[in-house]
Amino acid sequence: MIRDDEFFYGHKACGGCGGSLAVRIALKVLGERTLLTLPAGCMSAVSFNYPQMSYANNAIISAFAGTGAVMSGLKAGAEAMGLKDYHVLGIAGDGGTADIGIQALSGLIDRNDEGIYICYDNEAYMNTGIQKSGLTPFGATTTTTPAVPGSRGNIKQKKNLFEIVAAHGIAYAATASVGYIEDFAAKVARASEVKGTSFIHVLAPCPTGWGIDTSETIEVAREVVDTGLWYLAEYYDGEYHLNRRPKEFKDVGHYIRRQGRFKHLKDEDINEIIRLRDKTWDRISGFNTAR
Ligand SMILES: Cc1ncc(C[n+]2csc(CCOP(=O)(O)OP(=O)(O)O)c2C)c(N)n1
Ligand code: SF4
Ligand SMILES: [Mg+2]
């Protein structure tokens, strides 16, 4: 049950932006009494355009590396002011979370300060023109991993951010996709009930950087889950839980071929992506089944 109220509107995100959908839904779940911090990245660049601000709740833009630290500051400030019934929320991109912000995130979890950290993952530094981040997938072309003749684009795999976070012994962590929006909304609600730090890693396609049509965002965000290239899971009570265990995976080739960022890939590269996926599923198939 989410509110009819909108807390994120009038922003300048591109049509079909998956990140802006994640922000909108998270705020509809959490409501008006949410103290939000965002670092540099698309979701702040499109929304803090003086004299306009696109958040109807309390929101601030912070330094690129600082989301986790600013969340602790917001919590301490709210306590000092004697506020009641509020949420502390940090929303940062993949670069702002898995790369430059990882130290502040680790410190936040270590302190176990109460707040929800959402990483919207569009798989590159989009706001500055599509550079590779630690969460860019194998094979993607970016301006810093360009697909020139004889190259596959990015040769690294995504960091396993979900399990890096879980390894801290966090009370609650989850993966999600804007393609399964009810699942994401339910996870935001669960995260908001945690006494301590909680974390959600939501995959959020970017038509501009991925080379898809603006109408394809949701379809692609579902397909990445249905092909097994992204898994929906939670970590709580010290254990991993899988939300979906597809009996059969959808065609990886179809997912790859529809995106401009992968158009240089050959059949053997797609086979490599399938091999890496299968290796991941060999490992995670031992996860519990989620509640
Ligand atoms: C210390 C610092 N380094 C670099 C930048 C430039 N910068 C601003 S946004 C951005 C990219 C953010 O990427 P990501 O966190 O993935 O968010 P996205 O733009 O993809 O939404 C960069 C490199 C900055 N603002 N501060
Ligand atoms: S570049 Fe991508 S992430 Fe940034 S606003 Fe546009 S669609 Fe959204
Ligand atoms: Mg990004």
mmCIF file of C-alpha atoms and ligand atoms in Angstrom:
data_model
loop_
_atom_site.group_PDB
_atom_site.id
_atom_site.type_symbol
_atom_site.label_atom_id
_atom_site.label_comp_id
_atom_site.label_asym_id
_atom_site.label_seq_id
_atom_site.Cartn_x
_atom_site.Cartn_y
_atom_site.Cartn_z
ATOM 1 C CA MET A 1 0.000 0.000 0.000
ATOM 2 C CA ILE A 2 1.835 3.093 -1.176
ATOM 3 C CA ARG A 3 0.674 6.678 -0.991
ATOM 4 C CA ASP A 4 -0.939 8.604 -3.840
ATOM 5 C CA ASP A 5 1.241 11.578 -2.867
ATOM 6 C CA GLU A 6 4.284 12.339 -5.000
ATOM 7 C CA PHE A 7 7.528 13.508 -3.386
ATOM 8 C CA PHE A 8 9.784 13.549 -6.470
ATOM 9 C CA TYR A 9 8.482 15.465 -9.454
ATOM 10 C CA GLY A 10 9.442 18.213 -11.864
ATOM 11 C CA HIS A 11 12.941 16.751 -12.141
ATOM 12 C CA LYS A 12 15.031 16.811 -15.296
ATOM 13 C CA ALA A 13 15.804 13.088 -15.691
ATOM 14 C CA CYS A 14 15.742 11.630 -19.208
ATOM 15 C CA GLY A 15 12.582 9.842 -20.322
ATOM 16 C CA GLY A 16 12.550 6.228 -19.143
ATOM 17 C CA CYS A 17 15.104 6.815 -16.381
ATOM 18 C CA GLY A 18 15.131 3.764 -14.085
ATOM 19 C CA GLY A 19 16.897 5.629 -11.270
ATOM 20 C CA SER A 20 14.195 8.273 -11.017
ATOM 21 C CA LEU A 21 11.548 5.538 -10.774
ATOM 22 C CA ALA A 22 13.426 3.953 -7.856
ATOM 23 C CA VAL A 23 13.648 7.308 -6.071
ATOM 24 C CA ARG A 24 9.975 8.067 -6.669
ATOM 25 C CA ILE A 25 8.785 4.700 -5.372
ATOM 26 C CA ALA A 26 11.100 4.693 -2.349
ATOM 27 C CA LEU A 27 9.717 8.081 -1.277
ATOM 28 C CA LYS A 28 6.132 6.971 -1.856
ATOM 29 C CA VAL A 29 6.794 4.090 0.554
ATOM 30 C CA LEU A 30 8.625 6.157 3.167
ATOM 31 C CA GLY A 31 6.602 9.371 3.006
ATOM 32 C CA GLU A 32 7.053 13.003 3.812
ATOM 33 C CA ARG A 33 8.996 12.654 7.048
ATOM 34 C CA THR A 34 12.094 11.408 5.249
ATOM 35 C CA LEU A 35 15.447 13.135 5.625
ATOM 36 C CA LEU A 36 17.179 12.402 2.338
ATOM 37 C CA THR A 37 20.779 12.866 1.292
ATOM 38 C CA LEU A 38 22.128 12.349 -2.223
ATOM 39 C CA PRO A 39 25.687 12.781 -3.439
ATOM 40 C CA ALA A 40 26.764 14.003 -6.881
ATOM 41 C CA GLY A 41 25.171 11.848 -9.581
ATOM 42 C CA CYS A 42 22.174 11.893 -11.880
ATOM 43 C CA MET A 43 19.535 11.807 -9.135
ATOM 44 C CA SER A 44 20.874 14.966 -7.555
ATOM 45 C CA ALA A 45 21.852 16.673 -10.821
ATOM 46 C CA VAL A 46 18.309 16.350 -12.154
ATOM 47 C CA SER A 47 16.628 17.559 -8.993
ATOM 48 C CA PHE A 48 18.582 20.393 -7.329
ATOM 49 C CA ASN A 49 18.385 23.086 -9.980
ATOM 50 C CA TYR A 50 18.276 26.387 -8.133
ATOM 51 C CA PRO A 51 15.771 27.922 -7.607
ATOM 52 C CA GLN A 52 13.854 24.680 -8.171
ATOM 53 C CA MET A 53 14.090 21.575 -6.025
ATOM 54 C CA SER A 54 12.239 18.445 -7.090
ATOM 55 C CA TYR A 55 11.831 16.867 -3.643
ATOM 56 C CA ALA A 56 8.758 17.568 -1.570
ATOM 57 C CA ASN A 57 10.461 16.102 1.506
ATOM 58 C CA ASN A 58 13.609 17.345 3.247
ATOM 59 C CA ALA A 59 16.573 16.656 0.960
ATOM 60 C CA ILE A 60 20.190 17.738 0.692
ATOM 61 C CA ILE A 61 22.957 17.204 -1.838
ATOM 62 C CA SER A 62 26.302 16.160 -0.369
ATOM 63 C CA ALA A 63 29.870 15.553 -1.485
ATOM 64 C CA PHE A 64 30.330 12.578 -3.814
ATOM 65 C CA ALA A 65 32.029 10.303 -1.261
ATOM 66 C CA GLY A 66 29.924 11.191 1.744
ATOM 67 C CA THR A 67 26.487 9.532 1.646
ATOM 68 C CA GLY A 68 27.084 7.128 4.547
ATOM 69 C CA ALA A 69 28.692 9.815 6.707
ATOM 70 C CA VAL A 70 25.950 12.357 5.985
ATOM 71 C CA MET A 71 23.307 9.770 6.914
ATOM 72 C CA SER A 72 24.961 9.444 10.340
ATOM 73 C CA GLY A 73 24.974 13.236 10.629
ATOM 74 C CA LEU A 74 21.287 13.473 9.757
ATOM 75 C CA LYS A 75 20.463 10.845 12.377
ATOM 76 C CA ALA A 76 22.517 12.621 15.035
ATOM 77 C CA GLY A 77 20.957 15.974 14.128
ATOM 78 C CA ALA A 78 17.425 14.586 14.231
ATOM 79 C CA GLU A 79 18.081 13.026 17.635
ATOM 80 C CA ALA A 80 19.524 16.262 18.976
ATOM 81 C CA MET A 81 16.403 18.101 17.788
ATOM 82 C CA GLY A 82 14.179 15.489 19.456
ATOM 83 C CA LEU A 83 12.449 14.546 16.172
ATOM 84 C CA LYS A 84 10.135 11.528 16.169
ATOM 85 C CA ASP A 85 8.668 9.345 13.412
ATOM 86 C CA TYR A 86 11.058 10.004 10.573
ATOM 87 C CA HIS A 87 13.337 8.051 8.250
ATOM 88 C CA VAL A 88 16.928 8.767 7.303
ATOM 89 C CA LEU A 89 17.519 7.872 3.677
ATOM 90 C CA GLY A 90 20.616 7.964 1.485
ATOM 91 C CA ILE A 91 20.293 7.460 -2.277
ATOM 92 C CA ALA A 92 23.466 7.150 -4.317
ATOM 93 C CA GLY A 93 24.537 5.797 -7.685
ATOM 94 C CA ASP A 94 26.757 2.799 -8.365
ATOM 95 C CA GLY A 95 29.900 4.940 -8.618
ATOM 96 C CA GLY A 96 28.941 6.912 -5.521
ATOM 97 C CA THR A 97 28.397 3.683 -3.604
ATOM 98 C CA ALA A 98 30.662 0.903 -4.834
ATOM 99 C CA ASP A 99 33.661 3.115 -5.595
ATOM 100 C CA ILE A 100 34.163 6.543 -4.026
ATOM 101 C CA GLY A 101 31.504 6.158 -1.305
ATOM 102 C CA ILE A 102 32.344 2.642 -0.147
ATOM 103 C CA GLN A 103 34.375 3.770 2.845
ATOM 104 C CA ALA A 104 31.573 6.002 4.158
ATOM 105 C CA LEU A 105 29.057 3.205 3.563
ATOM 106 C CA SER A 106 31.253 0.719 5.428
ATOM 107 C CA GLY A 107 31.589 3.144 8.345
ATOM 108 C CA LEU A 108 27.825 3.705 8.452
ATOM 109 C CA ILE A 109 27.145 -0.039 8.645
ATOM 110 C CA ASP A 110 29.890 -0.493 11.229
ATOM 111 C CA ARG A 111 28.326 2.199 13.442
ATOM 112 C CA ASN A 112 24.927 0.611 12.703
ATOM 113 C CA ASP A 113 23.348 4.058 12.596
ATOM 114 C CA GLU A 114 19.664 3.805 11.754
ATOM 115 C CA GLY A 115 18.932 4.653 8.131
ATOM 116 C CA ILE A 116 18.194 3.175 4.731
ATOM 117 C CA TYR A 117 20.887 3.316 2.078
ATOM 118 C CA ILE A 118 19.642 2.761 -1.500
ATOM 119 C CA CYS A 119 22.127 2.329 -4.324
ATOM 120 C CA TYR A 120 20.445 2.832 -7.705
ATOM 121 C CA ASP A 121 22.677 0.995 -10.119
ATOM 122 C CA ASN A 122 22.706 2.195 -13.740
ATOM 123 C CA GLU A 123 26.044 0.431 -14.183
ATOM 124 C CA ALA A 124 28.255 3.442 -14.981
ATOM 125 C CA TYR A 125 29.053 7.037 -14.049
ATOM 126 C CA MET A 126 26.178 8.393 -16.122
ATOM 127 C CA ASN A 127 26.010 11.986 -14.940
ATOM 128 C CA THR A 128 29.507 12.696 -16.229
ATOM 129 C CA GLY A 129 29.066 10.961 -19.568
ATOM 130 C CA ILE A 130 29.161 7.149 -19.113
ATOM 131 C CA GLN A 131 32.468 6.153 -17.524
ATOM 132 C CA LYS A 132 33.079 2.642 -16.135
ATOM 133 C CA SER A 133 32.328 2.144 -12.441
ATOM 134 C CA GLY A 134 32.989 -0.849 -10.200
ATOM 135 C CA LEU A 135 29.468 -2.023 -11.062
ATOM 136 C CA THR A 136 29.745 -1.846 -14.861
ATOM 137 C CA PRO A 137 29.137 -5.353 -16.241
ATOM 138 C CA PHE A 138 31.532 -7.401 -18.328
ATOM 139 C CA GLY A 139 31.437 -6.427 -21.999
ATOM 140 C CA ALA A 140 29.832 -2.981 -21.718
ATOM 141 C CA THR A 141 31.327 -0.155 -23.721
ATOM 142 C CA THR A 142 31.858 3.066 -21.758
ATOM 143 C CA THR A 143 33.973 6.118 -22.535
ATOM 144 C CA THR A 144 36.754 4.702 -20.334
ATOM 145 C CA THR A 145 36.364 1.109 -21.565
ATOM 146 C CA PRO A 146 35.603 1.812 -25.217
ATOM 147 C CA ALA A 147 34.791 -1.005 -27.604
ATOM 148 C CA VAL A 148 37.386 -0.454 -30.291
ATOM 149 C CA PRO A 149 38.160 -3.138 -32.901
ATOM 150 C CA GLY A 150 39.365 -6.304 -31.162
ATOM 151 C CA SER A 151 38.135 -5.207 -27.712
ATOM 152 C CA ARG A 152 35.195 -6.370 -25.617
ATOM 153 C CA GLY A 153 34.704 -3.069 -23.815
ATOM 154 C CA ASN A 154 34.838 -3.600 -20.058
ATOM 155 C CA ILE A 155 36.797 -6.753 -19.206
ATOM 156 C CA LYS A 156 36.039 -6.691 -15.464
ATOM 157 C CA GLN A 157 32.943 -8.103 -13.750
ATOM 158 C CA LYS A 158 30.650 -6.159 -11.404
ATOM 159 C CA LYS A 159 31.838 -5.989 -7.810
ATOM 160 C CA ASN A 160 29.603 -8.146 -5.622
ATOM 161 C CA LEU A 161 28.322 -5.167 -3.656
ATOM 162 C CA PHE A 162 25.397 -6.996 -2.007
ATOM 163 C CA GLU A 163 27.683 -9.595 -0.473
ATOM 164 C CA ILE A 164 30.351 -7.015 0.420
ATOM 165 C CA VAL A 165 27.657 -5.178 2.399
ATOM 166 C CA ALA A 166 26.273 -8.386 3.919
ATOM 167 C CA ALA A 167 29.776 -9.403 5.008
ATOM 168 C CA HIS A 168 29.620 -6.498 7.475
ATOM 169 C CA GLY A 169 26.909 -8.448 9.333
ATOM 170 C CA ILE A 170 24.314 -5.764 8.491
ATOM 171 C CA ALA A 171 20.799 -6.268 9.896
ATOM 172 C CA TYR A 172 19.112 -6.108 6.475
ATOM 173 C CA ALA A 173 20.363 -5.955 2.885
ATOM 174 C CA ALA A 174 18.601 -6.721 -0.381
ATOM 175 C CA THR A 175 18.943 -6.630 -4.144
ATOM 176 C CA ALA A 176 16.080 -5.425 -6.341
ATOM 177 C CA SER A 177 15.224 -4.269 -9.840
ATOM 178 C CA VAL A 178 12.864 -1.533 -11.015
ATOM 179 C CA GLY A 179 11.420 -4.232 -13.298
ATOM 180 C CA TYR A 180 9.933 -5.897 -10.194
ATOM 181 C CA ILE A 181 8.698 -2.760 -8.544
ATOM 182 C CA GLU A 182 6.389 -4.391 -5.942
ATOM 183 C CA ASP A 183 9.335 -6.439 -4.718
ATOM 184 C CA PHE A 184 11.433 -3.260 -4.475
ATOM 185 C CA ALA A 185 8.684 -1.349 -2.626
ATOM 186 C CA ALA A 186 8.248 -4.238 -0.159
ATOM 187 C CA LYS A 187 11.997 -4.256 0.488
ATOM 188 C CA VAL A 188 12.016 -0.505 1.156
ATOM 189 C CA ALA A 189 9.197 -1.049 3.671
ATOM 190 C CA ARG A 190 11.125 -3.891 5.350
ATOM 191 C CA ALA A 191 14.312 -1.833 5.438
ATOM 192 C CA SER A 192 12.421 1.013 7.136
ATOM 193 C CA GLU A 193 11.509 -1.259 10.053
ATOM 194 C CA VAL A 194 15.120 -2.148 10.836
ATOM 195 C CA LYS A 195 16.673 -0.682 13.995
ATOM 196 C CA GLY A 196 20.062 0.052 12.505
ATOM 197 C CA THR A 197 21.476 0.373 9.003
ATOM 198 C CA SER A 198 19.744 -1.278 6.053
ATOM 199 C CA PHE A 199 20.832 -1.410 2.437
ATOM 200 C CA ILE A 200 19.112 -1.984 -0.924
ATOM 201 C CA HIS A 201 20.917 -2.387 -4.240
ATOM 202 C CA VAL A 202 18.383 -1.715 -7.005
ATOM 203 C CA LEU A 203 19.194 -2.230 -10.670
ATOM 204 C CA ALA A 204 17.926 0.776 -12.639
ATOM 205 C CA PRO A 205 18.408 0.846 -16.439
ATOM 206 C CA CYS A 206 19.511 4.100 -18.050
ATOM 207 C CA PRO A 207 18.263 4.416 -21.658
ATOM 208 C CA THR A 208 20.923 7.042 -22.389
ATOM 209 C CA GLY A 209 23.863 4.957 -21.242
ATOM 210 C CA TRP A 210 22.561 1.504 -22.121
ATOM 211 C CA GLY A 211 21.426 2.336 -25.629
ATOM 212 C CA ILE A 212 17.812 1.242 -25.260
ATOM 213 C CA ASP A 213 14.572 2.994 -26.089
ATOM 214 C CA THR A 214 12.948 5.005 -23.289
ATOM 215 C CA SER A 215 9.963 2.637 -23.481
ATOM 216 C CA GLU A 216 12.135 -0.430 -22.790
ATOM 217 C CA THR A 217 13.338 0.320 -19.255
ATOM 218 C CA ILE A 218 10.930 -1.911 -17.367
ATOM 219 C CA GLU A 219 11.141 -4.756 -19.870
ATOM 220 C CA VAL A 220 14.953 -4.734 -19.713
ATOM 221 C CA ALA A 221 14.903 -4.463 -15.913
ATOM 222 C CA ARG A 222 12.736 -7.600 -15.801
ATOM 223 C CA GLU A 223 14.761 -9.408 -18.427
ATOM 224 C CA VAL A 224 18.023 -9.007 -16.522
ATOM 225 C CA VAL A 225 16.396 -10.903 -13.624
ATOM 226 C CA ASP A 226 14.693 -13.485 -15.851
ATOM 227 C CA THR A 227 17.972 -14.277 -17.648
ATOM 228 C CA GLY A 228 19.657 -14.860 -14.272
ATOM 229 C CA LEU A 229 22.166 -12.061 -14.877
ATOM 230 C CA TRP A 230 20.816 -10.289 -11.772
ATOM 231 C CA TYR A 231 19.347 -12.071 -8.767
ATOM 232 C CA LEU A 232 16.756 -10.893 -6.268
ATOM 233 C CA ALA A 233 17.817 -11.715 -2.734
ATOM 234 C CA GLU A 234 17.809 -10.579 0.872
ATOM 235 C CA TYR A 235 20.200 -10.941 3.788
ATOM 236 C CA TYR A 236 18.776 -10.973 7.290
ATOM 237 C CA ASP A 237 19.317 -12.916 10.544
ATOM 238 C CA GLY A 238 22.859 -13.480 9.312
ATOM 239 C CA GLU A 239 21.748 -15.535 6.290
ATOM 240 C CA TYR A 240 21.149 -15.125 2.559
ATOM 241 C CA HIS A 241 17.682 -15.699 1.086
ATOM 242 C CA LEU A 242 16.726 -15.901 -2.609
ATOM 243 C CA ASN A 243 13.422 -14.266 -3.649
ATOM 244 C CA ARG A 244 13.252 -15.860 -7.110
ATOM 245 C CA ARG A 245 14.691 -19.091 -8.369
ATOM 246 C CA PRO A 246 13.859 -19.196 -12.119
ATOM 247 C CA LYS A 247 13.323 -22.789 -13.314
ATOM 248 C CA GLU A 248 14.623 -21.806 -16.722
ATOM 249 C CA PHE A 249 16.567 -18.715 -17.663
ATOM 250 C CA LYS A 250 15.425 -16.470 -20.511
ATOM 251 C CA ASP A 251 17.719 -15.944 -23.499
ATOM 252 C CA VAL A 252 20.810 -13.955 -22.520
ATOM 253 C CA GLY A 253 21.520 -13.197 -26.209
ATOM 254 C CA HIS A 254 18.218 -11.328 -26.496
ATOM 255 C CA TYR A 255 19.005 -9.214 -23.405
ATOM 256 C CA ILE A 256 22.484 -8.381 -24.709
ATOM 257 C CA ARG A 257 21.650 -7.765 -28.376
ATOM 258 C CA ARG A 258 18.912 -5.209 -27.661
ATOM 259 C CA GLN A 259 21.352 -2.822 -25.904
ATOM 260 C CA GLY A 260 23.651 -0.422 -27.722
ATOM 261 C CA ARG A 261 26.351 -0.736 -25.041
ATOM 262 C CA PHE A 262 26.812 -4.424 -25.958
ATOM 263 C CA LYS A 263 26.410 -4.232 -29.725
ATOM 264 C CA HIS A 264 30.079 -5.033 -30.418
ATOM 265 C CA LEU A 265 29.927 -8.344 -28.529
ATOM 266 C CA LYS A 266 30.336 -11.599 -30.432
ATOM 267 C CA ASP A 267 28.687 -14.962 -29.753
ATOM 268 C CA GLU A 268 31.775 -16.113 -27.825
ATOM 269 C CA ASP A 269 31.471 -13.067 -25.531
ATOM 270 C CA ILE A 270 27.833 -13.896 -24.860
ATOM 271 C CA ASN A 271 28.878 -17.473 -24.046
ATOM 272 C CA GLU A 272 31.382 -16.049 -21.569
ATOM 273 C CA ILE A 273 28.598 -13.979 -19.953
ATOM 274 C CA ILE A 274 26.496 -17.164 -19.675
ATOM 275 C CA ARG A 275 29.440 -19.045 -18.157
ATOM 276 C CA LEU A 276 29.915 -16.327 -15.522
ATOM 277 C CA ARG A 277 26.186 -16.343 -14.763
ATOM 278 C CA ASP A 278 26.176 -20.114 -14.259
ATOM 279 C CA LYS A 279 29.149 -19.851 -11.922
ATOM 280 C CA THR A 280 27.237 -17.293 -9.833
ATOM 281 C CA TRP A 281 24.143 -19.504 -9.687
ATOM 282 C CA ASP A 282 26.230 -22.524 -8.644
ATOM 283 C CA ARG A 283 27.297 -20.450 -5.660
ATOM 284 C CA ILE A 284 23.985 -18.783 -4.723
ATOM 285 C CA SER A 285 21.730 -21.794 -5.246
ATOM 286 C CA GLY A 286 22.669 -22.715 -1.665
ATOM 287 C CA PHE A 287 20.931 -19.551 -0.374
ATOM 288 C CA ASN A 288 17.750 -20.120 1.670
ATOM 289 C CA THR A 289 14.382 -19.432 0.075
ATOM 290 C CA ALA A 290 13.055 -16.041 1.236
ATOM 291 C CA ARG A 291 9.975 -15.687 3.439
HETATM 292 C C1 LIG B 1 35.078 14.053 -5.625
HETATM 293 C C2 LIG B 1 34.333 14.111 -6.928
HETATM 294 N N1 LIG B 1 34.830 13.481 -7.996
HETATM 295 C C3 LIG B 1 34.169 13.509 -9.170
HETATM 296 C C4 LIG B 1 32.991 14.187 -9.266
HETATM 297 C C5 LIG B 1 32.285 14.247 -10.606
HETATM 298 N N2 LIG B 1 31.087 13.439 -10.643
HETATM 299 C C6 LIG B 1 29.879 13.959 -10.378
HETATM 300 S S1 LIG B 1 28.639 12.878 -10.599
HETATM 301 C C7 LIG B 1 29.712 11.693 -11.129
HETATM 302 C C8 LIG B 1 29.199 10.368 -11.610
HETATM 303 C C9 LIG B 1 28.285 9.682 -10.659
HETATM 304 O O1 LIG B 1 28.101 8.344 -11.029
HETATM 305 P P1 LIG B 1 27.131 7.428 -10.191
HETATM 306 O O2 LIG B 1 27.424 7.516 -8.763
HETATM 307 O O3 LIG B 1 27.148 6.065 -10.790
HETATM 308 O O4 LIG B 1 25.708 8.122 -10.413
HETATM 309 P P2 LIG B 1 24.967 8.383 -11.834
HETATM 310 O O5 LIG B 1 25.480 9.684 -12.357
HETATM 311 O O6 LIG B 1 25.278 7.242 -12.722
HETATM 312 O O7 LIG B 1 23.523 8.467 -11.481
HETATM 313 C C10 LIG B 1 31.032 12.146 -11.081
HETATM 314 C C11 LIG B 1 32.208 11.362 -11.498
HETATM 315 C C12 LIG B 1 32.492 14.854 -8.108
HETATM 316 N N3 LIG B 1 31.332 15.505 -8.132
HETATM 317 N N4 LIG B 1 33.181 14.779 -6.959
HETATM 318 S S1 SF4 B 2 21.559 9.675 -17.955
HETATM 319 FE FE1 SF4 B 2 20.529 7.776 -17.341
HETATM 320 S S2 SF4 B 2 20.509 7.730 -15.086
HETATM 321 FE FE2 SF4 B 2 20.969 9.855 -15.779
HETATM 322 S S3 SF4 B 2 18.962 10.887 -15.811
HETATM 323 FE FE3 SF4 B 2 19.337 10.092 -17.893
HETATM 324 S S4 SF4 B 2 18.380 8.027 -17.916
HETATM 325 FE FE4 SF4 B 2 18.577 8.663 -15.752
HETATM 326 MG MG MG B 3 25.738 5.277 -12.136
#
